[in-house]
Amino acid sequence: MALLAWKRTVRGPTDQASTFEALALPLLPALYNTSSWLTRNPNDAEDLVQEALLKALRGFSSFEPGSNFKAWIFRILRNSYLNSRAGIAAQRTVSLDERLEADSAYPEEVIEMTTPETNFMRLSDRAAVQTAMEGLSPTLLEVILLCDVEEMKYKEIALVLDVPIGTVMSRIARARAALRLQLAGNAALNRETRA
């Protein structure tokens, strides 16, 4: 039985929804991770991801096939966050402690041996990094999340944040320096506590 010509060429909303689903589903964990860092509340993070996905699905007809879907949907997530009450309050917050020492050094060697002691140290290091990240300003936190956690390229981050690439590179450098400074301070405090 042959299909009528008009039935073969009609593309319905189901095709668009399935295409959106195929593109969006693999990004759900990354979207949730980023939104949980931004909102710092699991329930708000879920709401933010849901809101961003709904906005993205509604606007999917304006998405240009072949362009960067990940950057597009992360930009929607960021804009949804900034338009929320938490996002507006975070944008008003200004860090007074953004002057960093350029010569601060932090050793970045990693021990590859797996023992109970090294596992404990990794867990405490992970907690220290998380605490240090929570101390970053929202502008530095979002750029470090997109770069180092979500592994986006500078160009993609610039698209998501709507800033020049130079600004992205500058913010990443400041965020990493702030993390190094915070982690070095925690390490010194831990040495003093043990002594």
CSV table of C-alpha atoms in Angstrom, one decimal:
chain,number,residue,atom,x,y,z
A,1,MET,CA,0.0,0.0,0.0
A,2,ALA,CA,1.6,3.3,-1.1
A,3,LEU,CA,1.4,6.4,1.1
A,4,LEU,CA,-0.1,9.5,-0.4
A,5,ALA,CA,2.4,12.1,-1.4
A,6,TRP,CA,1.0,14.7,1.1
A,7,LYS,CA,1.4,12.2,3.9
A,8,ARG,CA,5.0,11.6,3.2
A,9,THR,CA,6.1,15.2,3.2
A,10,VAL,CA,4.2,16.5,6.2
A,11,ARG,CA,6.4,16.9,9.2
A,12,GLY,CA,4.4,17.1,12.4
A,13,PRO,CA,5.3,18.4,15.9
A,14,THR,CA,6.1,14.8,16.8
A,15,ASP,CA,9.2,14.9,14.6
A,16,GLN,CA,10.3,18.1,16.1
A,17,ALA,CA,9.8,16.8,19.7
A,18,SER,CA,11.7,13.6,19.0
A,19,THR,CA,14.6,15.6,17.5
A,20,PHE,CA,14.6,17.9,20.6
A,21,GLU,CA,14.5,14.9,22.9
A,22,ALA,CA,17.4,13.2,21.1
A,23,LEU,CA,19.5,16.4,21.5
A,24,ALA,CA,18.4,17.4,25.0
A,25,LEU,CA,18.3,14.1,26.9
A,26,PRO,CA,22.1,13.5,26.9
A,27,LEU,CA,22.6,17.0,28.4
A,28,LEU,CA,20.2,16.6,31.3
A,29,PRO,CA,22.9,15.6,33.9
A,30,ALA,CA,25.1,18.5,32.8
A,31,LEU,CA,22.2,20.9,32.9
A,32,TYR,CA,21.2,19.8,36.4
A,33,ASN,CA,24.8,19.9,37.7
A,34,THR,CA,25.2,23.5,36.5
A,35,SER,CA,21.8,24.6,37.8
A,36,SER,CA,22.4,23.0,41.2
A,37,TRP,CA,25.7,24.9,41.5
A,38,LEU,CA,24.0,28.1,40.4
A,39,THR,CA,20.9,27.8,42.7
A,40,ARG,CA,22.6,25.8,45.5
A,41,ASN,CA,19.3,24.1,46.2
A,42,PRO,CA,18.3,20.7,44.6
A,43,ASN,CA,14.6,21.6,44.3
A,44,ASP,CA,15.4,25.0,42.7
A,45,ALA,CA,17.9,23.3,40.4
A,46,GLU,CA,15.2,20.8,39.2
A,47,ASP,CA,12.8,23.7,38.6
A,48,LEU,CA,15.4,25.7,36.7
A,49,VAL,CA,16.2,22.7,34.4
A,50,GLN,CA,12.5,22.1,33.8
A,51,GLU,CA,11.9,25.8,33.0
A,52,ALA,CA,14.9,25.9,30.7
A,53,LEU,CA,13.8,22.7,28.9
A,54,LEU,CA,10.3,24.0,28.5
A,55,LYS,CA,11.6,27.3,27.0
A,56,ALA,CA,14.0,25.4,24.8
A,57,LEU,CA,11.2,23.1,23.5
A,58,ARG,CA,8.9,26.1,22.8
A,59,GLY,CA,11.7,27.9,20.9
A,60,PHE,CA,13.1,24.8,19.2
A,61,SER,CA,11.7,26.0,15.9
A,62,SER,CA,14.1,28.9,16.0
A,63,PHE,CA,17.1,26.7,16.6
A,64,GLU,CA,19.3,26.5,13.5
A,65,PRO,CA,20.1,22.9,12.7
A,66,GLY,CA,23.9,22.3,12.5
A,67,SER,CA,24.6,25.0,15.1
A,68,ASN,CA,25.8,24.2,18.7
A,69,PHE,CA,22.8,22.8,20.5
A,70,LYS,CA,24.7,22.5,23.8
A,71,ALA,CA,25.7,26.2,23.9
A,72,TRP,CA,22.1,27.1,22.9
A,73,ILE,CA,20.4,25.2,25.7
A,74,PHE,CA,23.0,26.3,28.3
A,75,ARG,CA,22.4,29.9,27.3
A,76,ILE,CA,18.6,29.3,27.9
A,77,LEU,CA,19.4,27.8,31.3
A,78,ARG,CA,21.6,30.7,32.2
A,79,ASN,CA,19.1,33.3,31.1
A,80,SER,CA,16.3,31.4,33.0
A,81,TYR,CA,18.5,31.5,36.1
A,82,LEU,CA,19.3,35.2,35.7
A,83,ASN,CA,15.6,36.0,35.3
A,84,SER,CA,14.7,34.1,38.4
A,85,ARG,CA,14.7,35.8,41.8
A,86,ALA,CA,17.8,33.9,43.0
A,87,GLY,CA,19.6,34.8,39.8
A,88,ILE,CA,18.7,38.5,40.1
A,89,ALA,CA,19.9,38.5,43.8
A,90,ALA,CA,23.1,36.8,42.9
A,91,GLN,CA,23.9,39.3,40.1
A,92,ARG,CA,23.5,42.1,42.5
A,93,THR,CA,26.1,40.5,44.9
A,94,VAL,CA,29.5,42.0,44.3
A,95,SER,CA,32.7,40.3,45.5
A,96,LEU,CA,34.9,42.8,47.3
A,97,ASP,CA,37.8,40.3,47.4
A,98,GLU,CA,38.5,39.8,43.7
A,99,ARG,CA,42.1,41.1,43.9
A,100,LEU,CA,44.3,38.1,43.7
A,101,GLU,CA,48.0,37.6,44.1
A,102,ALA,CA,49.4,36.6,40.7
A,103,ASP,CA,52.4,34.8,42.3
A,104,SER,CA,50.4,32.3,44.5
A,105,ALA,CA,51.4,28.8,43.7
A,106,TYR,CA,49.5,25.6,44.2
A,107,PRO,CA,51.0,22.2,43.5
A,108,GLU,CA,48.9,20.3,41.0
A,109,GLU,CA,50.5,16.8,41.2
A,110,VAL,CA,48.2,13.9,41.7
A,111,ILE,CA,49.1,10.7,43.5
A,112,GLU,CA,47.9,7.7,41.4
A,113,MET,CA,48.2,5.0,44.2
A,114,THR,CA,44.8,3.8,45.4
A,115,THR,CA,44.8,3.1,49.2
A,116,PRO,CA,42.3,3.8,51.9
A,117,GLU,CA,44.4,6.8,52.9
A,118,THR,CA,44.5,8.2,49.3
A,119,ASN,CA,40.8,7.6,48.9
A,120,PHE,CA,40.2,9.6,52.2
A,121,MET,CA,42.4,12.4,50.9
A,122,ARG,CA,40.6,12.5,47.6
A,123,LEU,CA,37.3,12.8,49.4
A,124,SER,CA,38.5,15.5,51.7
A,125,ASP,CA,40.1,17.3,48.6
A,126,ARG,CA,36.8,17.0,46.8
A,127,ALA,CA,35.0,18.6,49.8
A,128,ALA,CA,37.6,21.3,50.0
A,129,VAL,CA,37.2,22.1,46.2
A,130,GLN,CA,33.4,22.2,46.6
A,131,THR,CA,33.7,24.5,49.6
A,132,ALA,CA,36.1,26.7,47.6
A,133,MET,CA,33.8,26.8,44.6
A,134,GLU,CA,30.8,27.8,46.8
A,135,GLY,CA,32.9,30.9,47.9
A,136,LEU,CA,33.3,32.1,44.3
A,137,SER,CA,31.2,35.0,43.0
A,138,PRO,CA,28.4,33.9,40.6
A,139,THR,CA,30.2,35.2,37.5
A,140,LEU,CA,33.4,33.3,38.4
A,141,LEU,CA,31.5,30.2,39.4
A,142,GLU,CA,29.5,29.9,36.2
A,143,VAL,CA,32.6,30.2,34.0
A,144,ILE,CA,34.5,27.6,36.0
A,145,LEU,CA,31.6,25.3,35.8
A,146,LEU,CA,31.2,25.6,32.1
A,147,CYS,CA,34.9,25.3,31.4
A,148,ASP,CA,36.2,22.8,33.9
A,149,VAL,CA,33.1,20.8,34.8
A,150,GLU,CA,31.2,20.8,31.6
A,151,GLU,CA,34.4,21.0,29.5
A,152,MET,CA,33.0,23.6,27.1
A,153,LYS,CA,35.4,25.4,24.8
A,154,TYR,CA,36.1,29.1,25.3
A,155,LYS,CA,34.1,30.0,22.2
A,156,GLU,CA,31.1,28.0,23.5
A,157,ILE,CA,31.3,29.7,26.9
A,158,ALA,CA,31.4,33.1,25.2
A,159,LEU,CA,28.2,32.2,23.3
A,160,VAL,CA,26.5,31.0,26.5
A,161,LEU,CA,27.5,34.0,28.5
A,162,ASP,CA,27.3,36.5,25.7
A,163,VAL,CA,30.7,38.0,26.4
A,164,PRO,CA,33.9,38.2,24.4
A,165,ILE,CA,36.3,35.3,24.5
A,166,GLY,CA,38.9,37.5,26.2
A,167,THR,CA,36.5,38.1,29.1
A,168,VAL,CA,35.9,34.4,29.4
A,169,MET,CA,39.7,33.7,29.5
A,170,SER,CA,40.1,36.5,32.1
A,171,ARG,CA,37.3,35.1,34.3
A,172,ILE,CA,38.6,31.6,34.1
A,173,ALA,CA,42.0,32.8,35.2
A,174,ARG,CA,40.6,34.8,38.1
A,175,ALA,CA,38.4,31.8,39.2
A,176,ARG,CA,41.2,29.4,39.1
A,177,ALA,CA,43.5,31.7,41.0
A,178,ALA,CA,40.7,32.3,43.6
A,179,LEU,CA,40.3,28.5,44.0
A,180,ARG,CA,44.1,28.0,44.3
A,181,LEU,CA,44.3,30.7,47.0
A,182,GLN,CA,41.3,29.3,48.9
A,183,LEU,CA,42.7,25.7,48.7
A,184,ALA,CA,46.2,26.9,49.7
A,185,GLY,CA,44.7,28.7,52.7
A,186,ASN,CA,42.7,25.5,53.7
A,187,ALA,CA,45.9,23.4,53.4
A,188,ALA,CA,47.8,25.8,55.6
A,189,LEU,CA,45.0,25.8,58.2
A,190,ASN,CA,44.9,22.0,58.2
A,191,ARG,CA,48.7,21.8,58.8
A,192,GLU,CA,48.3,24.2,61.7
A,193,THR,CA,45.4,22.2,63.2
A,194,ARG,CA,47.4,19.0,63.0
A,195,ALA,CA,50.4,20.5,64.7
